[in-house]
Tab-separated table of N, CA and C in Angstrom:
chain	number	residue	atom	x	y	z
A	1	UNK	N	-70.300	-76.980	-13.978
A	1	UNK	CA	-70.473	-75.491	-14.135
A	1	UNK	C	-71.043	-74.864	-12.704
A	2	UNK	N	-72.052	-75.597	-12.130
A	2	UNK	CA	-72.461	-75.158	-10.846
A	2	UNK	C	-71.516	-75.184	-9.648
A	3	UNK	N	-70.544	-76.202	-9.798
A	3	UNK	CA	-69.342	-76.290	-8.854
A	3	UNK	C	-68.445	-75.146	-8.846
A	4	UNK	N	-68.186	-74.741	-10.165
A	4	UNK	CA	-67.224	-73.589	-10.371
A	4	UNK	C	-68.072	-72.269	-9.986
A	5	UNK	N	-69.302	-72.083	-10.094
A	5	UNK	CA	-70.179	-70.936	-9.618
A	5	UNK	C	-70.054	-70.968	-8.037
A	6	UNK	N	-70.223	-72.067	-7.318
A	6	UNK	CA	-70.324	-72.118	-5.906
A	6	UNK	C	-68.669	-71.778	-5.526
A	7	UNK	N	-67.792	-72.310	-6.213
A	7	UNK	CA	-66.440	-71.899	-5.762
A	7	UNK	C	-66.156	-70.631	-5.789
A	8	UNK	N	-66.649	-69.939	-7.102
A	8	UNK	CA	-66.537	-68.524	-7.132
A	8	UNK	C	-67.157	-67.671	-6.092
A	9	UNK	N	-68.327	-68.358	-5.678
A	9	UNK	CA	-68.994	-67.585	-4.653
A	9	UNK	C	-68.299	-67.646	-3.290
A	10	UNK	N	-67.636	-68.826	-2.881
A	10	UNK	CA	-66.831	-68.973	-1.750
A	10	UNK	C	-65.711	-68.056	-1.862
A	11	UNK	N	-65.002	-67.851	-2.893
A	11	UNK	CA	-63.867	-67.061	-3.057
A	11	UNK	C	-64.355	-65.565	-2.881
A	12	UNK	N	-65.484	-65.206	-3.416
A	12	UNK	CA	-66.051	-63.802	-3.260
A	12	UNK	C	-66.361	-63.482	-1.750
A	13	UNK	N	-66.797	-64.394	-1.072
A	13	UNK	CA	-67.336	-64.370	0.408
A	13	UNK	C	-66.150	-64.076	1.208
A	14	UNK	N	-64.943	-64.627	0.664
A	14	UNK	CA	-63.720	-64.548	1.572
A	14	UNK	C	-62.767	-63.497	1.022
A	15	UNK	N	-63.385	-62.677	-0.078
A	15	UNK	CA	-62.383	-61.555	-0.468
A	15	UNK	C	-61.313	-62.017	-1.298
A	16	UNK	N	-61.243	-63.320	-1.954
A	16	UNK	CA	-60.381	-63.718	-2.771
A	16	UNK	C	-60.708	-63.486	-4.165
A	17	UNK	N	-60.487	-62.035	-4.674
A	17	UNK	CA	-61.260	-61.628	-5.862
A	17	UNK	C	-60.556	-62.150	-7.102
A	18	UNK	N	-59.212	-62.565	-7.143
A	18	UNK	CA	-58.558	-63.125	-8.395
A	18	UNK	C	-59.127	-64.385	-8.510
A	19	UNK	N	-59.159	-65.130	-7.486
A	19	UNK	CA	-59.687	-66.558	-7.460
A	19	UNK	C	-61.168	-66.448	-8.029
A	20	UNK	N	-61.969	-65.708	-7.399
A	20	UNK	CA	-63.232	-65.539	-7.680
A	20	UNK	C	-63.701	-65.273	-9.246
A	21	UNK	N	-62.889	-64.150	-9.756
A	21	UNK	CA	-63.030	-63.809	-11.106
A	21	UNK	C	-62.581	-65.013	-11.966
A	22	UNK	N	-61.650	-65.757	-11.674
A	22	UNK	CA	-61.371	-67.053	-12.445
A	22	UNK	C	-62.258	-67.903	-12.741
A	23	UNK	N	-63.151	-68.228	-11.334
A	23	UNK	CA	-64.229	-69.086	-11.602
A	23	UNK	C	-65.344	-68.714	-12.198
A	24	UNK	N	-65.694	-67.441	-11.994
A	24	UNK	CA	-66.909	-66.751	-12.577
A	24	UNK	C	-66.715	-66.653	-13.993
A	25	UNK	N	-65.372	-66.484	-14.629
A	25	UNK	CA	-64.907	-66.590	-16.043
A	25	UNK	C	-65.331	-68.053	-16.593
A	26	UNK	N	-65.070	-69.032	-15.854
A	26	UNK	CA	-65.301	-70.190	-16.229
A	26	UNK	C	-66.800	-70.480	-16.586
A	27	UNK	N	-67.650	-69.935	-15.798
A	27	UNK	CA	-69.047	-70.116	-15.845
A	27	UNK	C	-69.502	-69.226	-17.082
A	28	UNK	N	-69.174	-68.013	-17.023
A	28	UNK	CA	-69.515	-67.092	-17.890
A	28	UNK	C	-69.230	-67.473	-19.273
A	29	UNK	N	-68.142	-68.221	-19.525
A	29	UNK	CA	-67.660	-68.591	-20.947
A	29	UNK	C	-68.536	-69.838	-21.350
A	30	UNK	N	-69.624	-70.329	-20.683
A	30	UNK	CA	-70.590	-71.445	-21.113
A	30	UNK	C	-71.819	-71.004	-21.460
A	31	UNK	N	-72.595	-71.981	-21.799
A	31	UNK	CA	-73.988	-71.485	-22.181
A	31	UNK	C	-74.939	-71.913	-21.020
A	32	UNK	N	-74.437	-72.165	-19.902
A	32	UNK	CA	-75.226	-72.476	-18.686
A	32	UNK	C	-76.112	-71.478	-18.244
A	33	UNK	N	-77.373	-71.699	-17.747
A	33	UNK	CA	-78.248	-70.680	-17.259
A	33	UNK	C	-77.669	-69.782	-16.292
A	34	UNK	N	-76.561	-70.198	-15.607
A	34	UNK	CA	-75.875	-69.405	-14.639
A	34	UNK	C	-74.925	-68.382	-15.398
A	35	UNK	N	-74.722	-68.460	-16.525
A	35	UNK	CA	-73.880	-67.453	-17.345
A	35	UNK	C	-74.179	-65.971	-16.905
A	36	UNK	N	-75.256	-65.547	-16.944
A	36	UNK	CA	-75.601	-64.016	-16.754
A	36	UNK	C	-75.031	-63.728	-15.372
A	37	UNK	N	-75.391	-64.594	-14.275
A	37	UNK	CA	-74.908	-64.406	-12.791
A	37	UNK	C	-73.380	-64.336	-12.664
A	38	UNK	N	-72.862	-65.267	-13.456
A	38	UNK	CA	-71.345	-65.246	-13.435
A	38	UNK	C	-70.744	-64.120	-14.012
A	39	UNK	N	-71.371	-63.723	-15.185
A	39	UNK	CA	-70.831	-62.515	-15.876
A	39	UNK	C	-70.912	-61.317	-14.940
A	40	UNK	N	-72.121	-61.213	-14.072
A	40	UNK	CA	-72.148	-60.091	-13.197
A	40	UNK	C	-71.134	-60.043	-12.014
A	41	UNK	N	-71.047	-61.332	-11.450
A	41	UNK	CA	-69.989	-61.596	-10.473
A	41	UNK	C	-68.587	-61.245	-10.816
A	42	UNK	N	-68.283	-61.633	-12.066
A	42	UNK	CA	-66.932	-61.529	-12.580
A	42	UNK	C	-66.731	-59.989	-12.712
A	43	UNK	N	-67.626	-59.146	-13.108
A	43	UNK	CA	-67.492	-57.789	-13.270
A	43	UNK	C	-67.193	-57.232	-12.027
A	44	UNK	N	-68.015	-57.664	-11.078
A	44	UNK	CA	-67.902	-57.129	-9.512
A	44	UNK	C	-66.419	-57.494	-9.177
A	45	UNK	N	-65.944	-58.675	-9.100
A	45	UNK	CA	-64.662	-59.165	-8.835
A	45	UNK	C	-63.644	-58.382	-9.438
A	46	UNK	N	-63.677	-58.095	-10.777
A	46	UNK	CA	-62.648	-57.298	-11.459
A	46	UNK	C	-62.659	-55.949	-10.873
A	47	UNK	N	-63.716	-55.340	-10.512
A	47	UNK	CA	-63.818	-53.881	-9.884
A	47	UNK	C	-63.028	-54.096	-8.577
A	48	UNK	N	-63.531	-55.107	-7.588
A	48	UNK	CA	-62.804	-55.214	-6.317
A	48	UNK	C	-61.336	-55.406	-6.671
A	49	UNK	N	-60.918	-56.007	-7.518
A	49	UNK	CA	-59.430	-56.204	-7.632
A	49	UNK	C	-58.566	-55.119	-8.458
A	50	UNK	N	-59.424	-54.064	-8.518
A	50	UNK	CA	-58.650	-52.806	-9.198
A	50	UNK	C	-58.529	-52.935	-10.620
A	51	UNK	N	-59.509	-53.550	-11.469
A	51	UNK	CA	-59.435	-53.382	-12.762
A	51	UNK	C	-60.744	-52.797	-13.453
A	52	UNK	N	-60.709	-51.390	-13.274
A	52	UNK	CA	-61.927	-50.697	-13.683
A	52	UNK	C	-62.208	-50.967	-15.226
A	53	UNK	N	-61.154	-51.062	-16.200
A	53	UNK	CA	-61.486	-51.192	-17.500
A	53	UNK	C	-62.110	-52.410	-17.692
A	54	UNK	N	-61.803	-53.479	-17.042
A	54	UNK	CA	-62.257	-54.801	-17.245
A	54	UNK	C	-63.589	-54.789	-16.924
A	55	UNK	N	-63.975	-54.151	-15.803
A	55	UNK	CA	-65.338	-54.141	-15.384
A	55	UNK	C	-66.259	-53.329	-16.145
A	56	UNK	N	-65.714	-52.102	-16.703
A	56	UNK	CA	-66.533	-51.463	-17.754
A	56	UNK	C	-66.832	-52.463	-18.997
A	57	UNK	N	-65.902	-53.016	-19.580
A	57	UNK	CA	-66.011	-53.943	-20.588
A	57	UNK	C	-67.079	-55.109	-20.362
A	58	UNK	N	-66.906	-55.633	-19.297
A	58	UNK	CA	-67.771	-56.795	-18.827
A	58	UNK	C	-69.087	-56.480	-18.613
A	59	UNK	N	-69.286	-55.134	-18.078
A	59	UNK	CA	-70.675	-54.529	-17.924
A	59	UNK	C	-71.146	-54.191	-19.117
A	60	UNK	N	-70.375	-53.648	-20.035
A	60	UNK	CA	-71.080	-53.316	-21.348
A	60	UNK	C	-71.685	-54.470	-22.025
A	61	UNK	N	-70.859	-55.616	-21.959
A	61	UNK	CA	-71.229	-56.904	-22.561
A	61	UNK	C	-72.624	-57.344	-21.885
A	62	UNK	N	-72.645	-57.236	-20.728
A	62	UNK	CA	-74.014	-57.684	-19.847
A	62	UNK	C	-75.079	-56.840	-20.304
A	63	UNK	N	-74.918	-55.523	-20.538
A	63	UNK	CA	-76.069	-54.550	-20.921
A	63	UNK	C	-76.388	-54.691	-22.338
A	64	UNK	N	-75.430	-55.359	-23.151
A	64	UNK	CA	-75.842	-55.661	-24.532
A	64	UNK	C	-76.614	-56.995	-24.671
A	65	UNK	N	-76.134	-57.824	-24.035
A	65	UNK	CA	-76.569	-59.320	-24.024
A	65	UNK	C	-77.892	-59.380	-23.292
A	66	UNK	N	-78.023	-58.806	-22.156
A	66	UNK	CA	-79.070	-59.065	-21.289
A	66	UNK	C	-79.563	-57.606	-20.883
A	67	UNK	N	-80.123	-56.776	-21.782
A	67	UNK	CA	-80.302	-55.392	-21.530
A	67	UNK	C	-81.436	-55.128	-20.516
A	68	UNK	N	-82.390	-56.210	-20.260
A	68	UNK	CA	-83.534	-55.809	-19.344
A	68	UNK	C	-83.366	-56.509	-18.058
A	69	UNK	N	-82.169	-57.215	-17.929
A	69	UNK	CA	-81.884	-57.837	-16.540
A	69	UNK	C	-81.475	-57.013	-15.400
A	70	UNK	N	-81.863	-57.378	-14.135
A	70	UNK	CA	-81.337	-56.768	-13.154
A	70	UNK	C	-79.880	-56.451	-13.027
A	71	UNK	N	-79.171	-57.462	-13.730
A	71	UNK	CA	-77.610	-57.299	-13.762
A	71	UNK	C	-77.394	-56.081	-14.543
A	72	UNK	N	-78.062	-55.906	-15.814
A	72	UNK	CA	-77.783	-54.860	-16.687
A	72	UNK	C	-78.014	-53.431	-15.719
A	73	UNK	N	-79.077	-53.379	-14.956
A	73	UNK	CA	-79.399	-52.241	-14.241
A	73	UNK	C	-78.297	-51.882	-13.271
A	74	UNK	N	-77.940	-52.996	-12.527
A	74	UNK	CA	-76.815	-53.014	-11.528
A	74	UNK	C	-75.464	-52.589	-12.072
A	75	UNK	N	-75.352	-52.810	-13.434
A	75	UNK	CA	-74.081	-52.827	-14.007
A	75	UNK	C	-73.748	-51.059	-14.193
A	76	UNK	N	-75.021	-50.394	-14.388
A	76	UNK	CA	-74.846	-48.851	-14.375
A	76	UNK	C	-74.092	-48.421	-13.283
A	77	UNK	N	-74.361	-48.826	-12.019
A	77	UNK	CA	-73.696	-48.383	-10.871
A	77	UNK	C	-72.257	-48.827	-10.878
A	78	UNK	N	-72.099	-50.211	-11.143
A	78	UNK	CA	-70.799	-50.737	-11.016
A	78	UNK	C	-69.892	-50.004	-12.018
A	79	UNK	N	-70.305	-49.572	-13.135
A	79	UNK	CA	-69.776	-48.943	-14.207
A	79	UNK	C	-69.428	-47.654	-13.723
A	80	UNK	N	-70.229	-46.982	-13.051
A	80	UNK	CA	-70.036	-45.664	-12.454
A	80	UNK	C	-68.899	-45.522	-11.504
A	81	UNK	N	-68.719	-46.616	-10.560
A	81	UNK	CA	-67.732	-46.668	-9.621
A	81	UNK	C	-66.423	-46.947	-10.469
A	82	UNK	N	-66.407	-47.784	-11.425
A	82	UNK	CA	-65.295	-48.005	-12.195
A	82	UNK	C	-64.716	-46.828	-13.103
A	83	UNK	N	-65.747	-46.110	-13.473
A	83	UNK	CA	-65.209	-44.894	-14.286
A	83	UNK	C	-64.776	-43.835	-13.219
A	84	UNK	N	-65.252	-43.723	-12.177
A	84	UNK	CA	-64.705	-42.838	-11.140
A	84	UNK	C	-63.285	-43.184	-10.822
A	85	UNK	N	-62.983	-44.500	-10.405
A	85	UNK	CA	-61.817	-45.129	-10.166
A	85	UNK	C	-60.790	-44.946	-11.227
A	86	UNK	N	-61.255	-44.626	-12.451
A	86	UNK	CA	-60.278	-44.288	-13.665
A	86	UNK	C	-60.384	-42.851	-13.818
A	87	UNK	N	-60.752	-41.992	-12.689
A	87	UNK	CA	-60.553	-40.624	-12.673
A	87	UNK	C	-61.445	-39.876	-13.622
A	88	UNK	N	-62.646	-40.534	-14.358
A	88	UNK	CA	-63.473	-39.880	-15.135
A	88	UNK	C	-64.924	-39.460	-14.405
A	89	UNK	N	-64.919	-38.622	-13.825
A	89	UNK	CA	-66.100	-38.220	-12.911
A	89	UNK	C	-67.257	-37.935	-13.686
A	90	UNK	N	-67.096	-37.369	-14.833
A	90	UNK	CA	-68.430	-37.006	-15.857
A	90	UNK	C	-68.972	-38.075	-16.236
A	91	UNK	N	-68.219	-39.173	-16.792
A	91	UNK	CA	-68.718	-40.535	-17.253
A	91	UNK	C	-69.441	-41.195	-15.971
A	92	UNK	N	-68.742	-41.140	-14.807
A	92	UNK	CA	-69.373	-41.825	-13.752
A	92	UNK	C	-70.592	-41.229	-13.282
A	93	UNK	N	-70.723	-39.866	-13.094
A	93	UNK	CA	-71.935	-39.186	-12.684
A	93	UNK	C	-73.036	-39.482	-13.559
A	94	UNK	N	-72.870	-39.644	-15.013
A	94	UNK	CA	-73.772	-39.721	-15.923
A	94	UNK	C	-74.384	-41.241	-15.780
A	95	UNK	N	-73.701	-42.277	-15.495
A	95	UNK	CA	-74.162	-43.388	-15.286
A	95	UNK	C	-75.188	-43.571	-13.916
A	96	UNK	N	-74.641	-42.925	-12.881
A	96	UNK	CA	-75.468	-42.967	-11.788
A	96	UNK	C	-76.729	-42.027	-11.864
A	97	UNK	N	-76.605	-41.070	-12.617
A	97	UNK	CA	-77.809	-40.341	-13.002
A	97	UNK	C	-78.733	-41.174	-13.901
A	98	UNK	N	-78.294	-41.872	-14.783
A	98	UNK	CA	-78.978	-42.808	-15.637
A	98	UNK	C	-79.781	-43.788	-14.719
A	99	UNK	N	-79.199	-44.293	-13.787
A	99	UNK	CA	-79.764	-45.282	-12.954
A	99	UNK	C	-80.982	-44.656	-12.080
A	100	UNK	N	-80.702	-43.226	-11.619
A	100	UNK	CA	-81.691	-42.791	-10.842
A	100	UNK	C	-82.863	-42.422	-11.727
A	101	UNK	N	-82.481	-41.809	-12.867
A	101	UNK	CA	-83.776	-41.475	-13.919
A	101	UNK	C	-84.623	-42.635	-14.213
A	102	UNK	N	-84.200	-44.049	-14.172
A	102	UNK	CA	-84.963	-45.035	-14.491
A	102	UNK	C	-85.733	-45.803	-13.262
A	103	UNK	N	-85.456	-45.106	-11.869
A	103	UNK	CA	-85.805	-45.665	-10.671
A	103	UNK	C	-86.164	-44.412	-9.803
A	104	UNK	N	-87.117	-43.573	-10.221
A	104	UNK	CA	-87.185	-42.307	-9.382
A	104	UNK	C	-88.075	-42.684	-8.207
A	105	UNK	N	-88.849	-43.722	-8.357
A	105	UNK	CA	-89.692	-44.089	-7.132
A	105	UNK	C	-89.044	-45.076	-6.178
A	106	UNK	N	-87.802	-45.483	-6.384
A	106	UNK	CA	-87.231	-46.412	-5.758
A	106	UNK	C	-86.694	-45.963	-4.422
A	107	UNK	N	-86.797	-46.588	-3.385
A	107	UNK	CA	-86.225	-46.261	-2.030
A	107	UNK	C	-84.627	-46.087	-1.986
A	108	UNK	N	-84.184	-46.658	-3.091
A	108	UNK	CA	-82.588	-46.657	-3.129
A	108	UNK	C	-82.029	-45.344	-3.806
A	109	UNK	N	-83.042	-44.419	-4.341
A	109	UNK	CA	-82.577	-43.301	-4.927
A	109	UNK	C	-81.538	-42.587	-3.966
A	110	UNK	N	-81.799	-42.291	-2.760
A	110	UNK	CA	-80.876	-41.667	-1.821
A	110	UNK	C	-79.506	-42.424	-1.640
A	111	UNK	N	-79.707	-43.706	-1.722
A	111	UNK	CA	-78.400	-44.573	-1.581
A	111	UNK	C	-77.561	-44.280	-2.815
A	112	UNK	N	-78.119	-44.293	-3.834
A	112	UNK	CA	-77.408	-44.177	-5.236
A	112	UNK	C	-76.890	-42.668	-5.128
A	113	UNK	N	-77.552	-41.835	-4.815
A	113	UNK	CA	-76.867	-40.494	-4.762
A	113	UNK	C	-75.701	-40.357	-3.952
A	114	UNK	N	-75.772	-41.005	-2.763
A	114	UNK	CA	-74.546	-41.085	-1.759
A	114	UNK	C	-73.543	-41.755	-2.701
A	115	UNK	N	-73.850	-43.062	-3.300
A	115	UNK	CA	-72.899	-43.697	-4.075
A	115	UNK	C	-72.200	-42.707	-5.089
A	116	UNK	N	-73.087	-41.991	-5.678
A	116	UNK	CA	-72.486	-41.034	-6.684
A	116	UNK	C	-71.559	-40.213	-6.315
A	117	UNK	N	-72.154	-39.511	-5.034
A	117	UNK	CA	-71.285	-38.385	-4.371
A	117	UNK	C	-69.850	-39.017	-3.896
A	118	UNK	N	-69.851	-40.141	-3.410
A	118	UNK	CA	-68.501	-40.889	-3.057
A	118	UNK	C	-67.632	-41.213	-4.230
A	119	UNK	N	-68.414	-41.580	-5.276
A	119	UNK	CA	-67.606	-41.934	-6.451
A	119	UNK	C	-66.933	-40.588	-7.119
A	120	UNK	N	-67.844	-39.575	-7.365
A	120	UNK	CA	-67.376	-38.303	-7.856
A	120	UNK	C	-66.121	-37.774	-6.906
A	121	UNK	N	-66.263	-37.992	-5.524
A	121	UNK	CA	-65.166	-37.280	-4.787
A	121	UNK	C	-63.899	-38.078	-4.771
A	122	UNK	N	-63.930	-39.362	-5.339
A	122	UNK	CA	-62.830	-40.150	-5.464
A	122	UNK	C	-62.150	-39.589	-6.527
A	123	UNK	N	-62.908	-39.334	-7.579
A	123	UNK	CA	-62.326	-38.847	-8.949
A	123	UNK	C	-62.104	-37.482	-8.947
A	124	UNK	N	-62.720	-36.528	-8.273
A	124	UNK	CA	-62.599	-35.073	-8.212
A	124	UNK	C	-63.161	-34.517	-6.998
A	125	UNK	N	-62.418	-34.541	-5.933
A	125	UNK	CA	-62.842	-33.969	-4.465
A	125	UNK	C	-63.694	-32.643	-4.683
A	126	UNK	N	-63.264	-31.702	-5.487
A	126	UNK	CA	-63.942	-30.601	-5.572
A	126	UNK	C	-65.284	-30.669	-6.145
A	127	UNK	N	-65.501	-31.600	-6.994
A	127	UNK	CA	-66.883	-31.797	-7.385
A	127	UNK	C	-67.806	-32.688	-6.664
A	128	UNK	N	-67.080	-33.529	-5.746
A	128	UNK	CA	-67.803	-34.457	-4.918
A	128	UNK	C	-68.127	-33.765	-3.638
A	129	UNK	N	-67.452	-32.799	-3.289
A	129	UNK	CA	-67.578	-32.256	-1.734
A	129	UNK	C	-69.097	-31.654	-1.745
A	130	UNK	N	-69.549	-30.748	-2.691
A	130	UNK	CA	-70.875	-30.194	-2.513
A	130	UNK	C	-71.805	-31.220	-2.647
A	131	UNK	N	-71.762	-32.401	-3.304
A	131	UNK	CA	-72.722	-33.430	-3.294
A	131	UNK	C	-72.763	-34.208	-1.929
A	132	UNK	N	-71.688	-34.216	-1.343
A	132	UNK	CA	-71.566	-34.882	0.077
A	132	UNK	C	-72.494	-33.788	1.104
A	133	UNK	N	-72.002	-32.686	0.931
A	133	UNK	CA	-72.673	-31.720	1.870
A	133	UNK	C	-74.096	-31.653	1.679
A	134	UNK	N	-74.651	-31.658	0.413
A	134	UNK	CA	-75.919	-31.731	0.169
A	134	UNK	C	-76.643	-32.858	1.042
A	135	UNK	N	-76.005	-34.075	0.945
A	135	UNK	CA	-76.569	-35.049	1.572
A	135	UNK	C	-76.373	-35.097	3.056
A	136	UNK	N	-75.545	-34.248	3.698
A	136	UNK	CA	-75.591	-34.046	5.008
A	136	UNK	C	-76.524	-33.405	5.387
A	137	UNK	N	-76.981	-32.184	4.717
A	137	UNK	CA	-78.108	-31.287	5.093
A	137	UNK	C	-79.414	-31.722	4.644
A	138	UNK	N	-79.574	-32.455	3.730
A	138	UNK	CA	-80.965	-32.975	3.168
A	138	UNK	C	-81.032	-34.322	2.904
A	139	UNK	N	-81.458	-35.180	3.673
A	139	UNK	CA	-81.401	-36.565	3.545
A	139	UNK	C	-82.643	-37.225	4.182
A	140	UNK	N	-83.078	-38.360	3.816
A	140	UNK	CA	-84.280	-39.106	4.284
A	140	UNK	C	-83.778	-40.327	5.284
A	141	UNK	N	-82.533	-40.564	5.021
A	141	UNK	CA	-81.998	-41.740	5.792
A	141	UNK	C	-80.770	-41.100	6.460
A	142	UNK	N	-80.860	-41.483	7.975
A	142	UNK	CA	-79.632	-40.887	8.562
A	142	UNK	C	-78.427	-41.617	8.291
A	143	UNK	N	-78.448	-42.772	7.909
A	143	UNK	CA	-77.111	-43.471	7.308
A	143	UNK	C	-76.468	-42.659	6.341
A	144	UNK	N	-77.285	-42.096	5.239
A	144	UNK	CA	-76.797	-41.229	4.356
A	144	UNK	C	-76.035	-40.065	4.759
A	145	UNK	N	-76.554	-39.430	5.749
A	145	UNK	CA	-75.749	-38.269	6.418
A	145	UNK	C	-74.557	-38.674	7.130
A	146	UNK	N	-74.572	-39.987	7.776
A	146	UNK	CA	-73.557	-40.362	8.545
A	146	UNK	C	-72.346	-40.695	7.604
A	147	UNK	N	-72.707	-41.446	6.500
A	147	UNK	CA	-71.741	-41.701	5.515
A	147	UNK	C	-71.068	-40.513	4.748
A	148	UNK	N	-71.875	-39.679	4.549
A	148	UNK	CA	-71.664	-38.404	3.725
A	148	UNK	C	-70.690	-37.651	4.738
A	149	UNK	N	-70.934	-37.454	5.970
A	149	UNK	CA	-70.180	-36.545	6.861
A	149	UNK	C	-68.826	-37.458	7.009
A	150	UNK	N	-68.787	-38.665	7.267
A	150	UNK	CA	-67.635	-39.402	7.244
A	150	UNK	C	-66.553	-39.335	6.117
A	151	UNK	N	-67.201	-39.240	4.905
A	151	UNK	CA	-66.443	-38.948	3.779
A	151	UNK	C	-66.003	-37.431	3.784
A	152	UNK	N	-66.670	-36.586	4.193
A	152	UNK	CA	-66.218	-35.260	4.316
A	152	UNK	C	-65.186	-35.004	5.336
A	153	UNK	N	-65.337	-35.696	6.436
A	153	UNK	CA	-64.179	-35.848	7.490
A	153	UNK	C	-62.867	-36.232	6.954
A	154	UNK	N	-62.906	-37.321	6.186
A	154	UNK	CA	-61.843	-37.863	5.533
A	154	UNK	C	-61.074	-36.893	4.399
A	155	UNK	N	-62.091	-36.316	3.702
A	155	UNK	CA	-61.486	-35.290	2.604
A	155	UNK	C	-60.881	-34.130	3.563
A	156	UNK	N	-61.593	-33.752	4.649
A	156	UNK	CA	-61.056	-32.606	5.396
A	156	UNK	C	-59.631	-32.879	5.739
A	157	UNK	N	-59.487	-34.125	6.341
A	157	UNK	CA	-58.048	-34.514	6.976
A	157	UNK	C	-56.992	-34.492	5.786
A	158	UNK	N	-57.569	-34.807	4.492
A	158	UNK	CA	-56.528	-34.714	3.538
A	158	UNK	C	-56.231	-33.511	2.876
A	159	UNK	N	-56.788	-32.384	3.545
A	159	UNK	CA	-56.539	-31.043	3.398
A	159	UNK	C	-57.435	-30.049	2.512
A	160	UNK	N	-58.652	-30.810	2.451
A	160	UNK	CA	-59.802	-30.160	1.380
A	160	UNK	C	-60.708	-29.398	2.378
A	161	UNK	N	-61.058	-28.271	1.845
A	161	UNK	CA	-62.037	-27.409	2.591
A	161	UNK	C	-63.399	-28.187	2.650
A	162	UNK	N	-63.959	-28.631	3.611
A	162	UNK	CA	-65.192	-29.330	3.615
A	162	UNK	C	-66.279	-28.640	4.697
A	163	UNK	N	-66.055	-27.547	5.233
A	163	UNK	CA	-66.870	-27.105	6.270
A	163	UNK	C	-68.183	-26.638	5.786
A	164	UNK	N	-69.133	-27.084	6.731
A	164	UNK	CA	-70.673	-26.799	6.505
A	164	UNK	C	-70.874	-25.527	7.125
A	165	UNK	N	-71.684	-24.557	6.564
A	165	UNK	CA	-71.816	-23.277	7.318
A	165	UNK	C	-72.481	-23.618	8.637
A	166	UNK	N	-72.394	-22.780	9.394
A	166	UNK	CA	-72.991	-22.862	10.944
A	166	UNK	C	-74.071	-22.053	11.086
A	167	UNK	N	-74.518	-21.458	10.007
A	167	UNK	CA	-75.567	-20.302	10.237
A	167	UNK	C	-76.953	-20.958	10.645
A	168	UNK	N	-77.867	-20.360	11.154
A	168	UNK	CA	-79.115	-20.667	11.775
A	168	UNK	C	-79.925	-21.455	10.657
A	169	UNK	N	-80.076	-20.905	9.303
A	169	UNK	CA	-80.772	-21.549	8.322
A	169	UNK	C	-80.287	-22.926	7.927
A	170	UNK	N	-79.119	-22.989	7.810
A	170	UNK	CA	-78.300	-24.184	7.591
A	170	UNK	C	-78.613	-25.240	8.574
A	171	UNK	N	-78.394	-24.832	9.843
A	171	UNK	CA	-78.512	-25.867	11.130
A	171	UNK	C	-80.061	-26.402	11.063
A	172	UNK	N	-80.950	-25.358	10.726
A	172	UNK	CA	-82.381	-25.862	10.675
A	172	UNK	C	-82.535	-26.924	9.660
A	173	UNK	N	-82.035	-26.507	8.580
A	173	UNK	CA	-82.157	-27.507	7.495
A	173	UNK	C	-81.688	-28.973	7.682
A	174	UNK	N	-80.476	-29.028	8.523
A	174	UNK	CA	-79.870	-30.310	9.038
A	174	UNK	C	-80.791	-30.956	9.929
A	175	UNK	N	-81.343	-30.090	10.926
A	175	UNK	CA	-82.358	-30.514	11.917
A	175	UNK	C	-83.446	-31.254	11.272
A	176	UNK	N	-84.230	-30.491	10.379
A	176	UNK	CA	-85.494	-30.788	9.790
A	176	UNK	C	-85.125	-32.223	9.064
A	177	UNK	N	-83.948	-32.337	8.391
A	177	UNK	CA	-83.782	-33.463	7.670
A	177	UNK	C	-83.447	-34.707	8.761
A	178	UNK	N	-82.911	-34.428	9.814
A	178	UNK	CA	-82.669	-35.434	10.770
A	178	UNK	C	-84.067	-35.862	11.439
């Protein structure tokens, strides 16, 4: 069982998501102590290989079987991404908001807000653009603003209206945040 886990991790490191998922499934279907970790990595691998419904089902099982584990908490985020990839922005946003509500003092809150904005913009650019703009203008970490701006630039190239106002008040917000 540990050998299958190691093989799954090696496939994961090389981006061989199908092979990784297979190995993690072998570990998850045992009663070995690595079962919880294998379940998490299998859900992640299934998301990476474009199977959001499998990811949602696996994370639902993780959240039921190990409700207080770190994997269960991280599954909220993975499920949010999976719902967004399925075009369900409302379900995606709710899961990101649930994570944020349970971790209000975490330094990761802004990271998760960015992840939510990116996910929502994949499912519905019209709903994601305002969230991305807000992060460009009001952020604690410069990397959040850079990632949000890159996403806005990409959406702009795809024909969406993404311009940020250039008035003095808006520019001052941006500078104060930077």
